[in-house]
mmCIF file of C-alpha atoms in Angstrom:
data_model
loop_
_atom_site.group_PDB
_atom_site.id
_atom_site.type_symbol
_atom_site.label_atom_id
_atom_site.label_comp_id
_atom_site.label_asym_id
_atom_site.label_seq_id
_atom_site.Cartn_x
_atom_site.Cartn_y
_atom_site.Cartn_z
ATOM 1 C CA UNK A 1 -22.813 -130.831 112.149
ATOM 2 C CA UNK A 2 -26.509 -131.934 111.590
ATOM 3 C CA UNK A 3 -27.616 -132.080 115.192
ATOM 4 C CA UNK A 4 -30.929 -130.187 115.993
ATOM 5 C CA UNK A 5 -30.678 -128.286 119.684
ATOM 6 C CA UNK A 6 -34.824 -129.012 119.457
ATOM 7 C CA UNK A 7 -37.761 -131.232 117.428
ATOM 8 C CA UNK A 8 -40.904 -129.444 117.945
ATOM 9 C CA UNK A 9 -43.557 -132.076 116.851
ATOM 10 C CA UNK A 10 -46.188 -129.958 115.304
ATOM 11 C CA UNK A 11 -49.898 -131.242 115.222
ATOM 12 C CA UNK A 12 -52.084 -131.342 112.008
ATOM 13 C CA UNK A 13 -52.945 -128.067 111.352
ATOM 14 C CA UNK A 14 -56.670 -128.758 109.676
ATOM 15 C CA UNK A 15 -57.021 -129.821 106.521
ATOM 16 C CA UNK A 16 -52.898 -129.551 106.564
ATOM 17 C CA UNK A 17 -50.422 -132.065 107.856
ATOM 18 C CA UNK A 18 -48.889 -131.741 110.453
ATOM 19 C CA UNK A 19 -44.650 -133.146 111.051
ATOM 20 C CA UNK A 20 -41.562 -132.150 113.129
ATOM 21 C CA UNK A 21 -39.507 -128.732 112.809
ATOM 22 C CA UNK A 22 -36.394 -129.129 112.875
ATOM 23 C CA UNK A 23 -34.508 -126.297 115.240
ATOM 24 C CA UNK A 24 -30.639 -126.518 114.519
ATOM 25 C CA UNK A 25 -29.554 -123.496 116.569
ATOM 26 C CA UNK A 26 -32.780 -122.937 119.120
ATOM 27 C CA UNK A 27 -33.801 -119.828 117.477
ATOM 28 C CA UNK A 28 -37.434 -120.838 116.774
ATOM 29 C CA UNK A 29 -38.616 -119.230 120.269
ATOM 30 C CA UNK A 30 -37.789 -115.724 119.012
ATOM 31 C CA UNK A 31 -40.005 -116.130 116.009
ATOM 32 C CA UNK A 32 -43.250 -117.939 117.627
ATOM 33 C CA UNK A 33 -44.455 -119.074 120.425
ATOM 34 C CA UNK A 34 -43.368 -122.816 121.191
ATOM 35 C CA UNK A 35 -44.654 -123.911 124.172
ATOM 36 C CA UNK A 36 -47.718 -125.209 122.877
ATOM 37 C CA UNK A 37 -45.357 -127.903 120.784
ATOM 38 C CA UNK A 38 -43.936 -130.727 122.739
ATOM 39 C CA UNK A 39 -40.226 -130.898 122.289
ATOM 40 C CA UNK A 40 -39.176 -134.092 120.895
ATOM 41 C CA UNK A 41 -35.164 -133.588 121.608
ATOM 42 C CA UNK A 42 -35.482 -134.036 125.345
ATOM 43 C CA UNK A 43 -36.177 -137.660 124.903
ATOM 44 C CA UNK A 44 -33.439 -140.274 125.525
ATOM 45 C CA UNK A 45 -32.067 -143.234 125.302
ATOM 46 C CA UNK A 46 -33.396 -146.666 126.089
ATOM 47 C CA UNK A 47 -31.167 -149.113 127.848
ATOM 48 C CA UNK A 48 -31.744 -152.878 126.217
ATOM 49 C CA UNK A 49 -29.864 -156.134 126.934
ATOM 50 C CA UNK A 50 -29.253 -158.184 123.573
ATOM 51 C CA UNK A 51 -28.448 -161.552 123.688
ATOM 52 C CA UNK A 52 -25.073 -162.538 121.622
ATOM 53 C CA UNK A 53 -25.305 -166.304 120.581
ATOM 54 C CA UNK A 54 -22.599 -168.457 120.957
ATOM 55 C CA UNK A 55 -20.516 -168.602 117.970
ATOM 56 C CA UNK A 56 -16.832 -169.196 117.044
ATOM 57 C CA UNK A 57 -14.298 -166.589 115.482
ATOM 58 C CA UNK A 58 -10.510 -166.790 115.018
ATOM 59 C CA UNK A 59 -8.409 -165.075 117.857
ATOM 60 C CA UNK A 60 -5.993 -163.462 115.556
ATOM 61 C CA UNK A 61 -5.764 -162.690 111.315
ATOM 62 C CA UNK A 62 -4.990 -165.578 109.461
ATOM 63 C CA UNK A 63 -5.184 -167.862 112.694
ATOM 64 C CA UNK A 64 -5.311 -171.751 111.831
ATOM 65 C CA UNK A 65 -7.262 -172.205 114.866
ATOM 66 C CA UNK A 66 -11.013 -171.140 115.841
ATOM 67 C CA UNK A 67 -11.910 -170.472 119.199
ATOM 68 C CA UNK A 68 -15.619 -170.700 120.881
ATOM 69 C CA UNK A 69 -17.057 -167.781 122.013
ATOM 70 C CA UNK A 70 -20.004 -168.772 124.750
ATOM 71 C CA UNK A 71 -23.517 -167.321 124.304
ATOM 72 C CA UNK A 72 -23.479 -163.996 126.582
ATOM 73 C CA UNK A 73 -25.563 -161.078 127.081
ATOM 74 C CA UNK A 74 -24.828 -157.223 126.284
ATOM 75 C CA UNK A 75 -25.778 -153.932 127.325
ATOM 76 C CA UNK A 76 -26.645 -151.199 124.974
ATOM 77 C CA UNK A 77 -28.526 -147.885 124.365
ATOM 78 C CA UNK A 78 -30.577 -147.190 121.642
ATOM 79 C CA UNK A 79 -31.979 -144.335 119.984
ATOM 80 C CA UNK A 80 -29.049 -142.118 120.996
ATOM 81 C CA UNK A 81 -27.564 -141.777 117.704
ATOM 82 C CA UNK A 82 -27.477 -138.458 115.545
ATOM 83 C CA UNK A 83 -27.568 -138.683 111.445
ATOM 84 C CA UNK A 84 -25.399 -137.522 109.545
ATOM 85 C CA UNK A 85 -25.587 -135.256 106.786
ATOM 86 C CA UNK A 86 -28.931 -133.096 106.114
ATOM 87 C CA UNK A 87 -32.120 -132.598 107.928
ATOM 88 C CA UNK A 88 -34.772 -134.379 106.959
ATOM 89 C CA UNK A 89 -37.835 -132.249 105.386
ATOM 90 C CA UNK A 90 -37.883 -129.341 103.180
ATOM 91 C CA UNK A 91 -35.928 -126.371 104.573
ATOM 92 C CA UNK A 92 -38.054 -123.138 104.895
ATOM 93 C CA UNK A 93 -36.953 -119.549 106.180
ATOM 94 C CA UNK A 94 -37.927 -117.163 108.453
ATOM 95 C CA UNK A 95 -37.272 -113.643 108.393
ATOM 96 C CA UNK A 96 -37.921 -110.712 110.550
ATOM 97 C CA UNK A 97 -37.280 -106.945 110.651
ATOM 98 C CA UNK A 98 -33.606 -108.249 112.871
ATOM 99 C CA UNK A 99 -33.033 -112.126 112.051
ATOM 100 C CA UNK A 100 -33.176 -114.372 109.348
ATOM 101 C CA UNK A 101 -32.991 -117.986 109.950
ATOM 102 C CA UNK A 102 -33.195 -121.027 108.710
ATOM 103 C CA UNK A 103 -35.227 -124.174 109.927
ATOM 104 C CA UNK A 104 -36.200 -127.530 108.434
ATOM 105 C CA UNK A 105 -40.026 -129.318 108.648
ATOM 106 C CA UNK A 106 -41.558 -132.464 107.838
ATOM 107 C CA UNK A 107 -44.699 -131.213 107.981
ATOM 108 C CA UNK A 108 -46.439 -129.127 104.842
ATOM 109 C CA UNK A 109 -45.444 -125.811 104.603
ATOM 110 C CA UNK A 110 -49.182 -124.770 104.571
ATOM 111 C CA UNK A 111 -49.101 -125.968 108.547
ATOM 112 C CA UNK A 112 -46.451 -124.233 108.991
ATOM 113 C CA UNK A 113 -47.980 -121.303 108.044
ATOM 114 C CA UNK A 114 -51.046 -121.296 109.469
ATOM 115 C CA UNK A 115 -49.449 -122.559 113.155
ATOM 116 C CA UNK A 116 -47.181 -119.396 112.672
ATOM 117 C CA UNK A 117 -50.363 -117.206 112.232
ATOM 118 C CA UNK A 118 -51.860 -118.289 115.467
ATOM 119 C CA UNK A 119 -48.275 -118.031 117.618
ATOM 120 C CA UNK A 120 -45.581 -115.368 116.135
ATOM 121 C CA UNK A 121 -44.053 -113.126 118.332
ATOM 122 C CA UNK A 122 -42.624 -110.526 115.728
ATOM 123 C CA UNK A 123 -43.943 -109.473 112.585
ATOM 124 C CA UNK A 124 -42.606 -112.063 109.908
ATOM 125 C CA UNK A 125 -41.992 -113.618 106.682
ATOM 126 C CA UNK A 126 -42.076 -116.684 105.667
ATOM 127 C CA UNK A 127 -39.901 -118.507 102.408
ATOM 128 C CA UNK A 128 -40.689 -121.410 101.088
ATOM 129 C CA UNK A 129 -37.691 -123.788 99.835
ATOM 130 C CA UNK A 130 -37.588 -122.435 96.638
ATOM 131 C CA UNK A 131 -37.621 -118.688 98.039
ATOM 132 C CA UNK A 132 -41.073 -117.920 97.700
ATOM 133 C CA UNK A 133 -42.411 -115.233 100.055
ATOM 134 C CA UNK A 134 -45.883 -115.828 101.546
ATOM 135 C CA UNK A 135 -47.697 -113.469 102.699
ATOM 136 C CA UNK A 136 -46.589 -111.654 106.043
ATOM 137 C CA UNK A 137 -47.220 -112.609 109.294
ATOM 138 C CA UNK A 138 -48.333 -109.891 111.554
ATOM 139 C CA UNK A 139 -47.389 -111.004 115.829
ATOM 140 C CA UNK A 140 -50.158 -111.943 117.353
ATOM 141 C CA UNK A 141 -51.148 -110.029 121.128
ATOM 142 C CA UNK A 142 -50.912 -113.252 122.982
ATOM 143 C CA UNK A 143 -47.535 -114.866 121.454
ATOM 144 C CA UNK A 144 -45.709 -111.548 121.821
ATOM 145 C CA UNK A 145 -46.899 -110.377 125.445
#
């Protein structure tokens, strides 16, 4: 199951870019402080009518007969749909004196990092894709109060 419980859109984190982090088990609150990122996994649906031209299609397998199908109209909702398969992004790690968890990001990890040392709530570390450390992350007053 590839389905992310949030997508935090994070903003460009100057000179870095900024991207989405991908939360697959909501666990990114106990790390940092999110509310400053708008959650992109509350959005819906949009309901759309499509219009189904008028074509002809045999009513059975290996009918000698076509039948006419009149142009109609039909309901449907798009931008429901989950992928499949992996996250997009690079994965990246975060690890603190109780948890370890995993997350994946669009955005650089360099924004990543510097967003985390403005909002942590617990003293952290992060790890690149490959498993590089970077340096730790010490909470900040207002993120963990």
């Amino acid at each position: 199951m590839a389905a992310s419980t949030n997508i935090y859109v994070l903003p460009d984190q100057s000179p870095y870019e900024g991207g989405k982090i991908y939360d697959r088990w909501g666990n990114l609150e106990y790390f940092a402080d999110v509310t400053a990122l708008s959650d992109e996994a509350s959005s819906g649906g949009t309901d759309q009518v499509q219009e189904v031209k008028a074509h002809s299609r045999k009513p059975y397998l290996n009918s000698k007969v076509e039948i006419s199908i009149p142009k109609h109209d039909r309901n449907v909702v798009q931008g429901v749909r989950q992928a499949k398969g992996a996250l997009p992004g690079k994965r990246f790690t975060l690890q603190s004196a109780l948890e370890k968890r995993d997350f994946t990001t669009t955005a650089t990890i360099s924004a990543v990092y510097t967003w985390l040392k403005t909002t942590a709530k617990v003293d952290l570390t992060l790890y690149s894709n490959r498993g590089t450390p970077y340096d730790p992350i010490k909470a900040t007053s207002e993120a963990a109060g």
